[in-house]
């Protein structure tokens, strides 16, 4: 894995904690949440304040996520918002944390100057005993305050100010005035610098969880389903129409089509699609060549053609099916919607542009594991698991390809492969002029920095 670290393909874009004051502040927060302290002088943290170095020190990668259910967080700085979320148990967690920081950025900035902000993504259960428990996770509430309780003190001071201004005898209430003075020493001027954090619930709609071997829960779809990466021991009581595994190709294909969740890669034009599909062919050839012990360092286009000729007869069915589509597209021929029996079926699909686009592309990545680029972009945990069992030749090729072809222009590559990025919940804003429309036309959306969200840029 060190090759991935050196190329910035894992643990990249983390927030560095190296000054003694910041380390001390982190330790104060860590002890407040967990009763533990780190002995490290410097480390890196993700958007939630989790540090892989501290996780290794403790021998516990879930030290901020007990039972993998209610994620705790430590915010040293609002600059953490562009960092990935490591060891995410739910695909929605990073989105929720990012939105919470964005919506409270001014207050969090003021609070983090004084003290470390700590909190938790709170849901209605504290541990999972069966898959049915996942369906109780409907709304996630973010609870946060400084270790010293500045936000709570600010609310108490605001309440006393209201009493002072509204009660007839407030001006003569010495006890009330004394309480206000004492609280103001702790909070500062809350009139000029409000410290109250917005308490907001975030709905947990369709999501992926790594619990129970990996589950895709589609409960907000027209026809509900739960898709498991493996076989569930029990499916009784799951409140969905269908319970499927990744082996159920026809059923998954029917589910995606009935809910209008996918489109063909070549639906928006054949020229771009041909280039995308040709690269998928290259990835399949690389897999076969690596398994045969080929040296894949500095593979040129000429080398790739040589490998295709050498292994053409032994390449998997997926390769030949995709190759046939490429030929017909290049010749300008119509290519009808494939059938689920077609080995290339899921390789020819991508998500349509809807709210669950990232989730659907993650599912498609698991269904097309030979496309290591899509697996890395859409489902990094699955990519890292596959990477560990690859031959060294394939590890080297994949790592250097991703560093050279993806990391230099992540946003451009994602748009090329999957189309425009979907918005967050704001995509359904309606102020009486139509969805996403204001009195002067369409409501502009700011770019979300350089993160993927779910997965998520989890490099």
XYZ file of C-alpha atoms in Angstrom, residues 14 21 27 43 65 68 71 80 90 104 111 122 129 173 181 186 198 257 263 294 303 327 332 343 366 401 439 459:
28
model
C -5.696 15.032 5.065
C -0.847 23.700 20.699
C -5.802 15.500 22.938
C -0.399 13.268 12.692
C -16.860 5.507 15.530
C -19.689 1.841 13.487
C -19.736 8.731 14.198
C -10.956 19.972 7.453
C -22.208 4.844 5.603
C -22.189 26.686 10.288
C -15.648 28.539 18.139
C -26.657 10.887 16.162
C -27.926 -6.319 15.761
C -32.649 41.390 38.958
C -21.806 38.722 33.291
C -17.057 32.428 28.788
C -27.758 25.176 13.729
C -34.179 -0.022 -15.357
C -28.270 5.041 -18.945
C 4.033 -9.725 -17.882
C 2.889 -2.469 -26.174
C -16.579 -1.753 -33.446
C -21.597 4.544 -36.914
C -21.194 -10.122 -20.314
C -18.728 -3.412 -7.763
C -2.143 5.041 -14.350
C -37.037 35.252 -9.802
C -7.810 9.444 -1.421
